[in-house]
Amino acid sequence: MAVTVELLKRFPMLQSLSEQELEQLAQQSSIKSVSRRAVVINGGVASDYLCFLFEGRLQGVDFTLDGREVGLYFVEPGDFCGELGLYDKQGQPESVIALSKSQIILMPVSAVRTAIQGSHQMVESLFTRMATRVRKLSAQRALLGLSSTVARVCGQLWMMLEEQDSLNRREGVIAYPPTHQELGIMLNLSRETVTRVFQTLQTQEVVKRDGTTRLLVLDEKSLRALFEAGDG
Amino acid sequence: MAVTVELLKRFPMLQSLSEQELEQLAQQSSIKSVSRRAVVINGGVASDYLCFLFEGRLQGVDFTLDGREVGLYFVEPGDFCGELGLYDKQGQPESVIALSKSQIILMPVSAVRTAIQGSHQMVESLFTRMATRVRKLSAQRALLGLSSTVARVCGQLWMMLEEQDSLNRREGVIAYPPTHQELGIMLNLSRETVTRVFQTLQTQEVVKRDGTTRLLVLDEKSLRALFEAGDG
DNA sequence: GAAAACGTGTGACTGTGGTCACTTCACTTC
DNA sequence: GAAGTGAAGTGACCACAGTCACACGTTTTC
């Protein structure tokens, strides 16, 4: 199936490109439909394509040595992924899989590189994006350095809260929170320990579950305090 | 003191710039002499300058909640730092301090941004640099996810070995290894635990100390095996 | 509407790594 | 060479988080 210029215009990252440049990109790109749980980008392997999503939902995941997977971030329609190996042929450490049936655009890195040459806007966007990623990874590393288990969990919850869209952020809602198991893997804790921490937080009325899909942060201040108490 | 074009030519990152562009950069930059332990870049604070080093040695450090510092990377002459906040005004999470009396060039981000517009080479270099950083942070995160303490230590040693210059790499030498204390902070272990792991590794003749400044990896294979055994 | 699958809650037990309180060693600096 | 300093080594103790085992509740699937 052919990629149209109109379709590419939907992506904020490509907004600064001229009609002509978009046409170039469109011609070299292709659309692909992937089913649920399909691997879109293979972790650790160099890929020749950037992957733009216009329908469905993707997730960046890493695998532990014993084969379990850790959710790292989501890719929503209008966003893209796979930019890490844009200039060095090394790919990215984590894999990206489809959470539901999705429509993606595969855009050759060579074409993207050409486009970047014409648009300094794109350089800025990409650079800022990478910088954000470095900061996030850095924060995550700092989190794992905390010795207290409650601090680690609270820190993670805090980070997730900050990443919510503005409405959820204001109301203290974490949408689609990870399971205790997943949190455990991210924070280097056992599933049971996470459950126990949550029990504490719930009896202290710091957080509250709202069905499977939402986690309410009732007391943002305490959450932050517990996180910043850190050691001990 | 004035910055000359000749001086800027020493830096690989600026190699692709024309005489004229270098002249522009030189005019807007300034030289600064910093003494040992001086803070060159303040962590978490936006900085208006990139910092190019041409004499001395710098180190990126992070601080734990209880005030101890963690060494993250070194900056050697010809290299630079502080590029994370080039486009977003957010600075970088870690601080950079001088390990010895050093001479640095402060280059305003605005000037660097202008230079980048003229040189696509620089875009590539910077992007690759950031990508490497993301990969390194990712690997570090994966390491902290290991439950076995020996695996964590071996993983860290392995990463440090891979970062050595080619001569040391070949001979299995880790130059200027961090202290047990520092390793402990990086790996979320106590100083004593690191010592005990090292005792094990030394009796198994996997590693060997060579004075204070060198650590010899005698059995690279075992080191890697212990690392990859991971859990358990 | 079973049956299956998955996530959560909880108790009992255990082992590992943190803490503390030393000593020993290596390297500076008088 | 004595004194001082910072890192490394070591044993005893014990709390905390991991493991195991099982119950419970919800959601999916046929």
Short mmCIF file of C-alpha atoms (C1' of nucleotides) in Angstrom, two decimals:
data_model
loop_
_atom_site.label_atom_id
_atom_site.label_comp_id
_atom_site.label_asym_id
_atom_site.label_seq_id
_atom_site.Cartn_x
_atom_site.Cartn_y
_atom_site.Cartn_z
CA MET A 1 0.00 0.00 0.00
CA ALA A 2 1.25 3.45 -0.86
CA VAL A 3 2.06 6.09 1.74
CA THR A 4 0.48 9.46 1.01
CA VAL A 5 1.83 12.87 1.91
CA GLU A 6 -1.42 13.51 3.76
CA LEU A 7 -0.72 10.61 6.06
CA LEU A 8 2.79 11.83 6.86
CA LYS A 9 1.42 15.26 7.72
CA ARG A 10 -0.26 13.72 10.74
CA PHE A 11 3.08 13.26 12.44
CA PRO A 12 4.35 16.23 14.50
CA MET A 13 7.95 15.21 13.89
CA LEU A 14 7.55 15.69 10.14
CA GLN A 15 5.58 18.93 10.35
CA SER A 16 8.48 21.13 9.38
CA LEU A 17 9.12 19.37 6.07
CA SER A 18 8.11 20.88 2.74
CA GLU A 19 5.57 19.26 0.44
CA GLN A 20 8.41 18.14 -1.78
CA GLU A 21 10.41 16.56 1.02
CA LEU A 22 7.34 14.75 2.30
CA GLU A 23 6.73 13.45 -1.18
CA GLN A 24 10.25 12.05 -1.22
CA LEU A 25 9.75 10.37 2.13
CA ALA A 26 6.35 9.00 1.18
CA GLN A 27 7.69 7.37 -1.95
CA GLN A 28 10.36 5.48 -0.08
CA SER A 29 8.18 4.42 2.83
CA SER A 30 5.78 1.54 3.08
CA ILE A 31 2.80 0.68 5.22
CA LYS A 32 2.68 -2.47 7.24
CA SER A 33 -0.06 -3.99 9.30
CA VAL A 34 1.05 -5.90 12.36
CA SER A 35 -1.00 -8.12 14.62
CA ARG A 36 -1.11 -8.12 18.39
CA ARG A 37 2.15 -9.24 20.06
CA ALA A 38 4.09 -8.95 16.80
CA VAL A 39 7.66 -7.71 17.10
CA VAL A 40 8.02 -4.37 15.36
CA ILE A 41 11.66 -3.68 16.22
CA ASN A 42 14.07 -6.32 17.38
CA GLY A 43 16.13 -5.33 20.39
CA GLY A 44 19.88 -5.24 19.91
CA VAL A 45 19.64 -5.63 16.16
CA ALA A 46 20.34 -2.79 13.74
CA SER A 47 17.22 -1.83 11.82
CA ASP A 48 17.05 -0.05 8.48
CA TYR A 49 13.75 1.58 9.26
CA LEU A 50 12.18 4.09 11.54
CA CYS A 51 8.70 3.09 12.55
CA PHE A 52 5.86 5.64 12.57
CA LEU A 53 2.60 4.55 14.18
CA PHE A 54 -0.77 5.81 12.94
CA GLU A 55 -3.11 3.21 14.34
CA GLY A 56 -2.94 0.89 17.33
CA ARG A 57 -0.46 0.96 20.20
CA LEU A 58 3.14 -0.16 20.61
CA GLN A 59 5.33 -0.77 23.61
CA GLY A 60 9.08 -0.74 24.13
CA VAL A 61 10.05 -3.82 26.13
CA ASP A 62 13.22 -5.30 27.46
CA PHE A 63 13.78 -8.92 28.34
CA THR A 64 15.40 -10.14 31.53
CA LEU A 65 17.86 -13.00 31.46
CA ASP A 66 15.19 -15.44 32.53
CA GLY A 67 12.98 -14.42 29.64
CA ARG A 68 10.36 -12.28 31.32
CA GLU A 69 9.62 -8.97 29.67
CA VAL A 70 9.75 -5.51 31.19
CA GLY A 71 7.57 -2.72 29.83
CA LEU A 72 9.55 0.47 29.32
CA TYR A 73 7.40 2.96 27.42
CA PHE A 74 4.43 3.24 25.10
CA VAL A 75 4.17 4.51 21.56
CA GLU A 76 0.85 6.12 20.70
CA PRO A 77 -0.50 7.03 17.24
CA GLY A 78 1.31 10.07 15.83
CA ASP A 79 4.51 9.03 17.53
CA PHE A 80 7.36 6.93 16.25
CA CYS A 81 10.28 4.79 17.40
CA GLY A 82 13.52 3.22 16.29
CA GLU A 83 15.51 6.43 15.93
CA LEU A 84 18.46 5.35 18.04
CA GLY A 85 20.35 3.72 15.18
CA LEU A 86 19.79 6.61 12.80
CA TYR A 87 23.47 7.29 12.27
CA ASP A 88 25.37 4.44 13.84
CA LYS A 89 24.40 1.02 12.62
CA GLN A 90 23.72 -0.42 16.02
CA GLY A 91 20.03 -0.48 16.67
CA GLN A 92 18.48 0.01 20.06
CA PRO A 93 18.80 -2.15 23.15
CA GLU A 94 15.08 -2.76 23.63
CA SER A 95 12.47 -4.36 21.42
CA VAL A 96 9.20 -2.81 20.36
CA ILE A 97 6.08 -4.94 20.11
CA ALA A 98 2.49 -4.24 19.14
CA LEU A 99 0.02 -4.25 22.05
CA SER A 100 -2.90 -4.43 19.62
CA LYS A 101 -3.33 -4.78 15.88
CA SER A 102 -1.50 -1.75 14.49
CA GLN A 103 -0.77 0.12 11.31
CA ILE A 104 2.79 1.35 10.95
CA ILE A 105 4.85 3.17 8.38
CA LEU A 106 8.34 1.85 7.74
CA MET A 107 10.61 4.68 6.72
CA PRO A 108 14.17 3.87 5.59
CA VAL A 109 16.81 5.53 7.74
CA SER A 110 18.56 6.80 4.62
CA ALA A 111 15.43 8.69 3.59
CA VAL A 112 15.04 10.13 7.06
CA ARG A 113 18.67 11.23 7.11
CA THR A 114 18.13 13.07 3.85
CA ALA A 115 15.03 14.74 5.23
CA ILE A 116 16.90 15.82 8.33
CA GLN A 117 19.50 17.60 6.21
CA GLY A 118 16.78 19.85 4.86
CA SER A 119 15.10 20.62 8.15
CA HIS A 120 16.89 21.96 11.13
CA GLN A 121 13.60 21.74 12.99
CA MET A 122 13.85 17.99 12.81
CA VAL A 123 17.36 18.04 14.22
CA GLU A 124 16.06 19.96 17.20
CA SER A 125 13.09 17.66 17.76
CA LEU A 126 15.18 14.54 17.55
CA PHE A 127 17.88 15.92 19.77
CA THR A 128 15.40 17.03 22.40
CA ARG A 129 13.77 13.64 22.25
CA MET A 130 17.08 11.90 22.86
CA ALA A 131 17.93 14.27 25.69
CA THR A 132 14.62 13.47 27.36
CA ARG A 133 15.36 9.81 27.03
CA VAL A 134 18.77 10.20 28.65
CA ARG A 135 17.23 12.10 31.53
CA LYS A 136 14.55 9.49 32.02
CA LEU A 137 17.05 6.65 32.03
CA SER A 138 19.19 8.58 34.44
CA ALA A 139 16.29 9.08 36.79
CA GLN A 140 15.48 5.39 36.58
CA ARG A 141 19.03 4.50 37.48
CA ALA A 142 18.92 6.84 40.46
CA LEU A 143 15.73 5.09 41.56
CA LEU A 144 17.28 1.66 41.53
CA GLY A 145 20.01 3.05 43.75
CA LEU A 146 17.60 3.59 46.63
CA SER A 147 17.89 0.97 49.32
CA SER A 148 14.38 1.29 50.74
CA THR A 149 11.75 -0.69 48.89
CA VAL A 150 8.91 1.74 49.57
CA ALA A 151 11.05 4.59 48.26
CA ARG A 152 11.68 2.69 45.03
CA VAL A 153 7.99 1.97 44.48
CA CYS A 154 6.96 5.53 45.36
CA GLY A 155 9.65 6.92 43.07
CA GLN A 156 8.40 4.83 40.19
CA LEU A 157 4.80 5.83 40.83
CA TRP A 158 5.88 9.45 40.95
CA MET A 159 7.65 9.17 37.61
CA MET A 160 4.64 7.51 36.07
CA LEU A 161 2.36 10.22 37.42
CA GLU A 162 4.54 12.91 35.87
CA GLU A 163 4.29 11.20 32.51
CA GLN A 164 0.48 11.23 32.46
CA ASP A 165 -1.40 13.63 30.22
CA SER A 166 -2.30 16.90 31.87
CA LEU A 167 -5.83 15.90 32.89
CA ASN A 168 -4.75 12.70 34.62
CA ARG A 169 -1.72 14.46 36.04
CA ARG A 170 -3.89 17.06 37.71
CA GLU A 171 -6.32 14.56 39.14
CA GLY A 172 -3.59 12.23 40.35
CA VAL A 173 -4.56 9.37 38.07
CA ILE A 174 -2.14 6.83 36.69
CA ALA A 175 -3.87 5.23 33.74
CA TYR A 176 -3.18 1.61 32.90
CA PRO A 177 -0.70 1.02 35.69
CA PRO A 178 1.66 -1.93 35.34
CA THR A 179 0.95 -5.09 37.32
CA HIS A 180 2.80 -5.77 40.56
CA GLN A 181 4.82 -8.33 38.67
CA GLU A 182 5.91 -5.79 36.08
CA LEU A 183 6.69 -3.17 38.67
CA GLY A 184 8.73 -5.73 40.49
CA ILE A 185 10.86 -6.45 37.46
CA MET A 186 11.41 -2.74 36.80
CA LEU A 187 12.41 -2.05 40.39
CA ASN A 188 14.31 -5.20 41.12
CA LEU A 189 11.75 -6.41 43.67
CA SER A 190 9.71 -9.56 44.00
CA ARG A 191 6.03 -9.48 43.14
CA GLU A 192 5.09 -10.11 46.76
CA THR A 193 7.17 -7.23 48.02
CA VAL A 194 5.44 -4.87 45.62
CA THR A 195 2.07 -6.17 46.82
CA ARG A 196 3.11 -5.58 50.42
CA VAL A 197 4.29 -2.05 49.71
CA PHE A 198 0.98 -1.35 48.01
CA GLN A 199 -0.87 -2.66 51.04
CA THR A 200 0.99 -0.18 53.19
CA LEU A 201 0.38 2.69 50.78
CA GLN A 202 -3.31 1.83 50.58
CA THR A 203 -3.88 1.63 54.32
CA GLN A 204 -2.04 4.94 54.67
CA GLU A 205 -4.41 6.23 51.97
CA VAL A 206 -1.60 7.39 49.75
CA VAL A 207 -2.90 5.49 46.71
CA LYS A 208 -6.14 3.70 45.84
CA ARG A 209 -7.05 1.27 43.12
CA ASP A 210 -9.85 2.19 40.76
CA GLY A 211 -10.62 -0.93 38.80
CA THR A 212 -7.86 -2.53 36.75
CA THR A 213 -7.23 0.42 34.53
CA ARG A 214 -6.63 3.28 36.94
CA LEU A 215 -4.57 3.94 40.00
CA LEU A 216 -5.44 7.00 42.05
CA VAL A 217 -2.78 8.95 43.90
CA LEU A 218 -4.73 10.35 46.84
CA ASP A 219 -1.86 11.95 48.65
CA GLU A 220 0.72 13.25 46.26
CA LYS A 221 2.67 14.93 49.00
CA SER A 222 3.17 11.78 51.05
CA LEU A 223 4.10 9.87 47.93
CA ARG A 224 6.81 12.36 47.16
CA ALA A 225 7.94 12.46 50.77
CA LEU A 226 8.27 8.67 50.92
CA PHE A 227 10.22 8.74 47.68
CA GLU A 228 12.58 11.48 48.78
CA ALA A 229 13.16 9.95 52.17
CA GLY A 230 15.11 7.49 50.06
CA ASP A 231 17.50 5.45 52.15
CA GLY A 232 16.37 3.98 55.39
CA MET B 1 42.12 34.98 27.35
CA ALA B 2 41.15 34.72 23.70
CA VAL B 3 40.25 31.43 22.04
CA THR B 4 42.09 30.86 18.77
CA VAL B 5 40.88 28.93 15.76
CA GLU B 6 43.97 26.76 16.09
CA LEU B 7 42.88 25.66 19.52
CA LEU B 8 39.41 24.70 18.33
CA LYS B 9 40.91 22.64 15.54
CA ARG B 10 42.20 20.23 18.16
CA PHE B 11 38.70 18.99 18.87
CA PRO B 12 37.45 16.11 16.69
CA MET B 13 33.87 17.26 17.10
CA LEU B 14 34.65 20.59 15.41
CA GLN B 15 36.79 19.14 12.64
CA SER B 16 34.13 19.48 9.98
CA LEU B 17 33.68 23.23 10.45
CA SER B 18 35.09 25.76 7.99
CA GLU B 19 37.71 28.33 8.95
CA GLN B 20 35.02 30.96 8.99
CA GLU B 21 32.68 29.01 11.23
CA LEU B 22 35.49 28.24 13.62
CA GLU B 23 36.34 31.93 13.72
CA GLN B 24 32.75 32.66 14.70
CA LEU B 25 32.84 30.08 17.45
CA ALA B 26 36.20 31.23 18.72
CA GLN B 27 35.06 34.81 19.05
CA GLN B 28 32.10 33.87 21.21
CA SER B 29 33.95 31.37 23.38
CA SER B 30 36.13 31.98 26.38
CA ILE B 31 38.84 30.08 28.18
CA LYS B 32 38.56 29.28 31.83
CA SER B 33 40.99 27.73 34.21
CA VAL B 34 39.47 25.60 36.93
CA SER B 35 41.16 24.14 39.97
CA ARG B 36 40.93 20.60 41.27
CA ARG B 37 37.47 19.61 42.60
CA ALA B 38 35.86 22.68 41.03
CA VAL B 39 32.36 22.18 39.64
CA VAL B 40 32.38 22.68 35.90
CA ILE B 41 28.73 21.85 35.21
CA ASN B 42 26.06 21.84 37.84
CA GLY B 43 23.80 18.82 37.76
CA GLY B 44 20.13 19.47 37.15
CA VAL B 45 20.69 23.09 36.28
CA ALA B 46 20.42 24.43 32.73
CA SER B 47 23.75 25.69 31.46
CA ASP B 48 24.33 28.20 28.68
CA TYR B 49 27.65 26.69 27.72
CA LEU B 50 29.15 23.57 26.31
CA CYS B 51 32.44 22.76 27.90
CA PHE B 52 35.43 21.69 25.79
CA LEU B 53 38.45 20.36 27.65
CA PHE B 54 41.97 20.87 26.38
CA GLU B 55 44.01 20.33 29.49
CA GLY B 56 43.42 18.32 32.66
CA ARG B 57 40.71 15.77 33.35
CA LEU B 58 37.02 16.00 34.21
CA GLN B 59 34.53 13.53 35.61
CA GLY B 60 30.76 13.25 35.40
CA VAL B 61 29.41 12.51 38.87
CA ASP B 62 26.02 12.00 40.42
CA PHE B 63 25.14 12.47 44.05
CA THR B 64 23.18 10.01 46.15
CA LEU B 65 20.56 11.21 48.59
CA ASP B 66 22.98 10.90 51.46
CA GLY B 67 25.50 13.11 49.71
CA ARG B 68 28.08 10.61 48.53
CA GLU B 69 29.17 10.96 44.94
CA VAL B 70 29.14 8.35 42.19
CA GLY B 71 31.62 8.56 39.32
CA LEU B 72 29.89 8.02 35.98
CA TYR B 73 32.37 8.81 33.21
CA PHE B 74 35.57 10.69 32.45
CA VAL B 75 36.22 13.54 30.07
CA GLU B 76 39.72 13.59 28.58
CA PRO B 77 41.43 16.42 26.68
CA GLY B 78 39.94 16.80 23.18
CA ASP B 79 36.54 15.76 24.43
CA PHE B 80 33.68 17.88 25.70
CA CYS B 81 30.55 17.73 27.84
CA GLY B 82 27.31 19.51 28.62
CA GLU B 83 25.59 18.86 25.30
CA LEU B 84 22.38 17.46 26.76
CA GLY B 85 20.68 20.82 27.14
CA LEU B 86 21.66 22.03 23.70
CA TYR B 87 18.09 22.53 22.52
CA ASP B 88 15.87 22.17 25.56
CA LYS B 89 16.72 24.43 28.44
CA GLN B 90 16.98 21.68 30.98
CA GLY B 91 20.59 20.85 31.59
CA GLN B 92 21.85 17.42 32.43
CA PRO B 93 21.11 15.30 35.48
CA GLU B 94 24.71 14.81 36.56
CA SER B 95 27.40 17.27 37.56
CA VAL B 96 30.86 17.51 36.04
CA ILE B 97 33.83 18.30 38.22
CA ALA B 98 37.54 18.73 37.57
CA LEU B 99 39.72 15.89 38.80
CA SER B 100 42.83 18.04 38.40
CA LYS B 101 43.59 21.63 37.50
CA SER B 102 42.09 21.99 34.03
CA GLN B 103 41.77 24.37 31.13
CA ILE B 104 38.34 24.50 29.52
CA ILE B 105 36.66 26.41 26.75
CA LEU B 106 33.18 27.69 27.45
CA MET B 107 31.18 27.79 24.25
CA PRO B 108 27.71 29.37 24.29
CA VAL B 109 24.99 26.93 23.22
CA SER B 110 23.62 29.54 20.81
CA ALA B 111 26.95 29.64 18.98
CA VAL B 112 27.10 25.87 18.86
CA ARG B 113 23.58 25.68 17.50
CA THR B 114 24.52 28.06 14.72
CA ALA B 115 27.59 26.00 13.91
CA ILE B 116 25.51 22.83 13.79
CA GLN B 117 23.25 24.38 11.16
CA GLY B 118 26.21 24.67 8.85
CA SER B 119 27.61 21.21 9.42
CA HIS B 120 25.67 18.06 9.01
CA GLN B 121 28.73 16.19 10.16
CA MET B 122 28.26 17.68 13.59
CA VAL B 123 24.65 16.56 13.70
CA GLU B 124 25.79 13.03 13.04
CA SER B 125 28.53 13.10 15.64
CA LEU B 126 26.29 14.53 18.29
CA PHE B 127 23.48 12.13 17.52
CA THR B 128 25.78 9.12 17.61
CA ARG B 129 27.18 10.35 20.87
CA MET B 130 23.73 10.58 22.41
CA ALA B 131 22.78 7.16 21.08
CA THR B 132 25.85 5.65 22.70
CA ARG B 133 24.90 7.28 25.93
CA VAL B 134 21.38 5.86 25.81
CA ARG B 135 22.76 2.39 25.15
CA LYS B 136 25.19 2.65 28.03
CA LEU B 137 22.51 3.81 30.43
CA SER B 138 20.27 1.02 29.24
CA ALA B 139 22.95 -1.57 29.86
CA GLN B 140 23.52 -0.14 33.31
CA ARG B 141 19.83 -0.42 34.10
CA ALA B 142 19.79 -4.02 32.94
CA LEU B 143 22.71 -4.68 35.24
CA LEU B 144 20.95 -3.34 38.30
CA GLY B 145 18.10 -5.70 37.51
CA LEU B 146 20.24 -8.75 38.24
CA SER B 147 19.48 -10.33 41.57
CA SER B 148 22.84 -12.00 42.09
CA THR B 149 25.51 -9.76 43.55
CA VAL B 150 28.42 -11.47 41.82
CA ALA B 151 26.64 -11.10 38.49
CA ARG B 152 26.21 -7.37 39.09
CA VAL B 153 29.87 -6.87 39.94
CA CYS B 154 31.05 -9.01 37.03
CA GLY B 155 28.73 -7.17 34.67
CA GLN B 156 30.12 -3.84 35.78
CA LEU B 157 33.70 -5.06 35.42
CA TRP B 158 32.86 -6.36 31.98
CA MET B 159 31.44 -3.03 30.90
CA MET B 160 34.47 -1.21 32.24
CA LEU B 161 36.78 -3.60 30.42
CA GLU B 162 34.98 -2.93 27.15
CA GLU B 163 35.47 0.79 27.60
CA GLN B 164 39.24 0.54 27.96
CA ASP B 165 41.53 1.66 25.16
CA SER B 166 42.49 -1.10 22.77
CA LEU B 167 45.80 -1.95 24.41
CA ASN B 168 44.32 -2.38 27.88
CA ARG B 169 41.29 -4.11 26.40
CA ARG B 170 43.46 -6.73 24.78
CA GLU B 171 45.53 -7.37 27.87
CA GLY B 172 42.54 -7.47 30.17
CA VAL B 173 43.52 -4.41 32.15
CA ILE B 174 41.09 -2.06 33.80
CA ALA B 175 43.00 1.14 34.45
CA TYR B 176 42.15 3.26 37.46
CA PRO B 177 39.35 1.04 38.72
CA PRO B 178 36.83 2.58 41.11
CA THR B 179 37.11 1.80 44.81
CA HIS B 180 34.88 -0.85 46.35
CA GLN B 181 32.90 1.95 47.90
CA GLU B 182 32.28 3.58 44.52
CA LEU B 183 31.43 0.27 42.88
CA GLY B 184 29.01 -0.37 45.69
CA ILE B 185 27.17 2.87 45.09
CA MET B 186 26.96 2.22 41.34
CA LEU B 187 25.64 -1.31 41.84
CA ASN B 188 23.46 -0.75 44.86
CA LEU B 189 25.64 -2.88 47.11
CA SER B 190 27.40 -2.20 50.36
CA ARG B 191 31.14 -1.69 50.35
CA GLU B 192 31.64 -4.92 52.32
CA THR B 193 29.65 -6.98 49.85
CA VAL B 194 31.80 -5.70 46.99
CA THR B 195 34.90 -6.63 48.96
CA ARG B 196 33.55 -10.13 49.56
CA VAL B 197 32.69 -10.60 45.89
CA PHE B 198 36.21 -9.50 45.00
CA GLN B 199 37.62 -12.00 47.46
CA THR B 200 35.72 -14.76 45.68
CA LEU B 201 36.80 -13.55 42.25
CA GLN B 202 40.41 -13.33 43.37
CA THR B 203 40.58 -16.80 44.90
CA GLN B 204 38.97 -18.16 41.73
CA GLU B 205 41.69 -16.26 39.86
CA VAL B 206 39.24 -14.40 37.71
CA VAL B 207 40.68 -10.99 38.57
CA LYS B 208 43.84 -9.77 40.27
CA ARG B 209 44.85 -6.44 41.70
CA ASP B 210 47.96 -4.79 40.34
CA GLY B 211 48.69 -1.91 42.66
CA THR B 212 46.07 0.75 43.13
CA THR B 213 45.89 1.84 39.57
CA ARG B 214 45.26 -1.37 37.65
CA LEU B 215 42.94 -4.31 37.88
CA LEU B 216 43.82 -7.37 35.83
CA VAL B 217 41.12 -9.58 34.37
CA LEU B 218 42.85 -12.96 34.28
CA ASP B 219 39.93 -15.03 33.11
CA GLU B 220 37.72 -13.04 30.79
CA LYS B 221 35.61 -16.05 29.97
CA SER B 222 34.67 -16.81 33.56
CA LEU B 223 33.94 -13.15 34.18
CA ARG B 224 31.51 -13.12 31.30
CA ALA B 225 30.01 -16.43 32.34
CA LEU B 226 29.40 -15.22 35.90
CA PHE B 227 27.81 -12.08 34.51
CA GLU B 228 25.56 -13.90 32.10
CA ALA B 229 24.52 -16.49 34.64
CA GLY B 230 22.63 -13.52 36.02
CA ASP B 231 19.97 -14.60 38.48
CA GLY B 232 20.71 -17.22 41.03
"C1'" DG C 1 -22.19 -20.62 33.14
"C1'" DA C 2 -18.21 -23.59 33.77
"C1'" DA C 3 -13.44 -23.51 33.23
"C1'" DA C 4 -9.24 -21.40 32.66
"C1'" DA C 5 -6.04 -17.74 33.15
"C1'" DC C 6 -4.35 -14.04 35.47
"C1'" DG C 7 -3.56 -10.79 39.01
"C1'" DT C 8 -3.63 -10.00 43.91
"C1'" DG C 9 -3.37 -10.98 48.98
"C1'" DT C 10 -1.04 -13.38 52.91
"C1'" DG C 11 1.39 -16.33 56.08
"C1'" DA C 12 5.67 -19.07 57.36
"C1'" DC C 13 10.30 -19.80 56.64
"C1'" DT C 14 14.92 -18.78 55.20
"C1'" DG C 15 19.11 -16.78 53.29
"C1'" DT C 16 21.49 -13.05 51.81
"C1'" DG C 17 23.28 -8.92 52.14
"C1'" DG C 18 23.44 -4.70 55.27
"C1'" DT C 19 25.30 -2.92 59.51
"C1'" DC C 20 28.65 -2.44 63.00
"C1'" DA C 21 32.94 -2.71 64.82
"C1'" DC C 22 37.04 -3.76 64.35
"C1'" DT C 23 42.00 -4.85 62.04
"C1'" DT C 24 45.19 -4.74 58.34
"C1'" DC C 25 47.31 -2.76 54.43
"C1'" DA C 26 49.07 0.88 51.14
"C1'" DC C 27 50.37 5.17 50.30
"C1'" DT C 28 51.33 10.23 51.66
"C1'" DT C 29 53.32 13.69 54.26
"C1'" DC C 30 55.78 15.43 57.70
"C1'" DG D 1 60.83 6.29 59.98
"C1'" DA D 2 56.73 7.89 62.50
"C1'" DA D 3 52.30 9.54 61.99
"C1'" DG D 4 48.26 10.11 59.46
"C1'" DT D 5 44.83 8.84 56.08
"C1'" DG D 6 41.93 6.30 53.11
"C1'" DA D 7 40.90 1.87 51.26
"C1'" DA D 8 40.40 -3.02 51.88
"C1'" DG D 9 39.53 -7.20 54.58
"C1'" DT D 10 36.82 -9.79 58.07
"C1'" DG D 11 33.73 -11.70 61.60
"C1'" DA D 12 29.23 -11.54 64.22
"C1'" DC D 13 24.61 -10.45 64.11
"C1'" DC D 14 20.05 -9.85 62.33
"C1'" DA D 15 16.45 -7.54 59.67
"C1'" DC D 16 14.42 -7.48 55.46
"C1'" DA D 17 13.14 -9.08 51.23
"C1'" DG D 18 12.95 -13.46 48.51
"C1'" DT D 19 10.80 -17.92 48.10
"C1'" DC D 20 7.19 -21.16 48.45
"C1'" DA D 21 2.61 -22.43 49.03
"C1'" DC D 22 -1.91 -21.53 48.83
"C1'" DA D 23 -6.44 -18.78 48.90
"C1'" DC D 24 -9.19 -15.40 46.72
"C1'" DG D 25 -11.15 -12.38 43.33
"C1'" DT D 26 -11.85 -10.84 38.29
"C1'" DT D 27 -11.73 -11.16 33.77
"C1'" DT D 28 -11.52 -13.81 29.52
"C1'" DT D 29 -12.78 -17.81 26.67
"C1'" DC D 30 -15.17 -21.48 24.98
#
